[in-house]
XYZ file of C-alpha atoms in Angstrom:
193
model
C -176.969 69.262 -20.198
C -177.875 66.418 -17.870
C -180.905 64.135 -17.837
C -181.469 61.330 -15.386
C -184.307 59.097 -16.543
C -186.014 56.134 -14.909
C -187.884 53.913 -17.348
C -190.301 51.429 -15.818
C -193.077 49.039 -16.637
C -193.882 45.352 -16.799
C -191.930 42.663 -18.617
C -192.713 42.556 -22.321
C -193.844 46.175 -22.660
C -190.673 47.349 -24.412
C -188.930 49.386 -21.709
C -185.482 48.175 -22.718
C -186.167 49.059 -26.374
C -186.979 52.631 -25.330
C -183.765 52.783 -23.285
C -181.754 51.556 -26.280
C -183.290 54.172 -28.595
C -182.703 57.062 -26.164
C -179.173 55.843 -25.439
C -178.288 55.611 -29.115
C -179.818 59.041 -29.800
C -177.707 60.485 -26.955
C -174.562 58.991 -28.479
C -175.516 60.450 -31.879
C -175.714 63.810 -30.088
C -172.138 63.281 -28.755
C -173.420 62.937 -25.191
C -172.134 60.620 -22.485
C -174.495 57.843 -21.435
C -174.694 55.237 -18.666
C -177.426 52.677 -18.161
C -178.369 50.141 -15.512
C -181.353 47.837 -15.777
C -183.316 45.313 -13.769
C -185.199 42.771 -15.851
C -184.915 39.401 -14.132
C -188.662 39.116 -13.523
C -189.632 40.264 -16.984
C -190.428 36.786 -18.264
C -193.096 36.459 -15.578
C -194.649 39.868 -16.199
C -192.737 41.419 -13.306
C -191.242 44.848 -12.803
C -188.763 46.062 -15.418
C -186.787 49.175 -14.637
C -183.862 50.988 -16.200
C -181.767 53.934 -15.009
C -180.567 55.969 -17.977
C -178.211 58.881 -17.405
C -177.181 61.203 -20.225
C -174.947 64.254 -19.968
C -172.539 66.489 -21.860
C -169.963 65.636 -19.157
C -168.568 62.281 -18.014
C -170.906 60.339 -15.703
C -169.510 58.564 -12.637
C -172.374 56.222 -11.713
C -175.067 54.460 -13.671
C -177.582 54.657 -10.777
C -179.795 57.658 -10.115
C -179.879 58.872 -6.496
C -183.188 59.311 -4.655
C -184.757 62.683 -5.447
C -182.520 63.375 -8.463
C -184.485 61.895 -11.397
C -185.513 64.382 -14.099
C -188.004 62.107 -15.903
C -189.902 58.956 -15.017
C -191.098 57.310 -18.195
C -193.605 54.564 -17.336
C -195.615 52.144 -19.434
C -197.641 51.082 -16.379
C -199.265 53.602 -14.001
C -198.803 51.655 -10.747
C -195.134 51.075 -11.596
C -194.681 54.832 -11.990
C -195.780 55.305 -8.370
C -193.090 52.871 -7.197
C -190.344 55.233 -8.431
C -191.783 58.605 -7.334
C -189.261 58.913 -4.446
C -186.565 59.235 -7.127
C -188.273 62.141 -8.916
C -186.906 65.595 -8.176
C -189.472 68.245 -7.239
C -189.413 69.806 -10.736
C -189.170 66.442 -12.502
C -191.711 65.103 -14.990
C -193.709 61.888 -15.023
C -194.688 60.667 -18.485
C -196.930 57.638 -18.101
C -199.423 55.370 -19.752
C -202.814 55.637 -18.039
C -203.878 52.113 -19.048
C -203.040 49.600 -16.312
C -201.467 46.208 -16.918
C -203.251 44.232 -14.208
C -201.105 41.154 -13.676
C -201.444 40.624 -9.928
C -204.524 39.731 -7.851
C -204.066 42.607 -5.398
C -203.582 45.355 -7.992
C -204.723 48.624 -6.359
C -207.990 50.206 -7.415
C -207.224 52.010 -10.695
C -209.016 55.156 -9.504
C -206.642 55.370 -6.518
C -203.604 54.999 -8.784
C -204.914 57.771 -11.066
C -205.638 59.945 -8.022
C -202.036 59.634 -6.786
C -200.662 60.442 -10.242
C -203.050 63.406 -10.436
C -201.366 64.964 -7.378
C -198.119 65.492 -9.295
C -197.486 69.016 -10.595
C -195.560 67.951 -13.734
C -197.064 65.043 -15.634
C -198.131 63.803 -19.034
C -200.693 61.000 -18.784
C -201.784 59.326 -22.015
C -203.529 56.129 -23.011
C -200.639 55.055 -25.233
C -202.221 51.630 -25.756
C -205.268 53.267 -27.377
C -203.116 55.523 -29.566
C -201.000 52.539 -30.667
C -204.118 50.485 -31.447
C -205.397 53.327 -33.643
C -202.073 53.186 -35.524
C -202.606 49.479 -36.166
C -200.488 47.737 -33.524
C -200.561 47.822 -29.737
C -196.938 46.627 -29.907
C -195.801 50.219 -30.576
C -197.266 51.569 -27.305
C -193.725 51.957 -25.983
C -192.725 54.135 -28.932
C -195.855 56.282 -28.500
C -194.732 56.852 -24.903
C -191.210 57.653 -26.100
C -192.684 60.253 -28.476
C -194.541 61.852 -25.549
C -191.216 62.081 -23.689
C -189.238 63.733 -26.508
C -190.076 67.312 -25.379
C -188.256 66.623 -22.069
C -185.205 64.689 -23.292
C -183.004 67.519 -24.517
C -182.127 65.412 -27.572
C -183.123 66.458 -31.088
C -186.244 64.695 -32.407
C -184.347 63.830 -35.601
C -181.714 61.934 -33.580
C -184.456 59.842 -31.949
C -185.967 59.147 -35.395
C -182.536 58.125 -36.707
C -182.040 55.747 -33.762
C -185.408 54.107 -34.477
C -184.313 53.579 -38.084
C -181.032 52.033 -36.906
C -182.536 49.764 -34.249
C -185.576 48.540 -36.205
C -184.021 48.656 -39.694
C -183.267 44.930 -39.788
C -186.986 44.218 -39.247
C -187.940 45.930 -42.496
C -189.179 49.277 -43.719
C -192.809 48.640 -42.678
C -191.764 48.190 -39.030
C -189.558 51.286 -39.186
C -192.412 53.338 -40.687
C -194.888 52.124 -38.044
C -192.502 53.010 -35.215
C -191.833 56.456 -36.696
C -195.615 57.032 -36.902
C -195.936 55.949 -33.255
C -193.166 58.347 -32.224
C -194.882 61.240 -34.039
C -198.296 60.353 -32.563
C -196.889 60.342 -29.022
C -195.122 63.662 -29.526
C -198.284 65.249 -30.966
C -200.403 63.943 -28.065
C -197.948 65.354 -25.494
C -197.724 68.679 -27.352
C -201.536 68.997 -27.144
C -201.415 68.458 -23.353
C -198.565 70.902 -22.842
């Protein structure tokens, strides 16, 4: 089992939280894991990206080579396009369709959607809307994580357990909300697949 995952978005969207949850779930599944992240611009709403590699065998490098990524998990649709050269031909894009327009020359949203639409393997959801319906847009990242679960190769229960571990210190209400977000994302992806 091997999964190379690129997680991307804009600073403050929770990309690094998703990476931590997947990484911990992989360790609970006795898998090897390596991670590299870029988040220097995150305080200014800039690009945040993480390479996450999980495998049942030792991993030499924490960076994913061009054309070898199994999954791009993106909280921002334009950011997902930035990393498409890394996606292998049978790889999956799981992305939020709602843009985070933080630059004056953001491309026309219809053009971004058109480019994403050309991909053969994709799950495109408005995770912000789903999270808002759950009561907090702050769990958009966990909705997106839930939509990615079918592609991870890690048991759903291990991901749930990692959410409990990571958010447990914030209280049971936060844990319950994040678990609901995870389930909502998984259900939305299951309907599309």
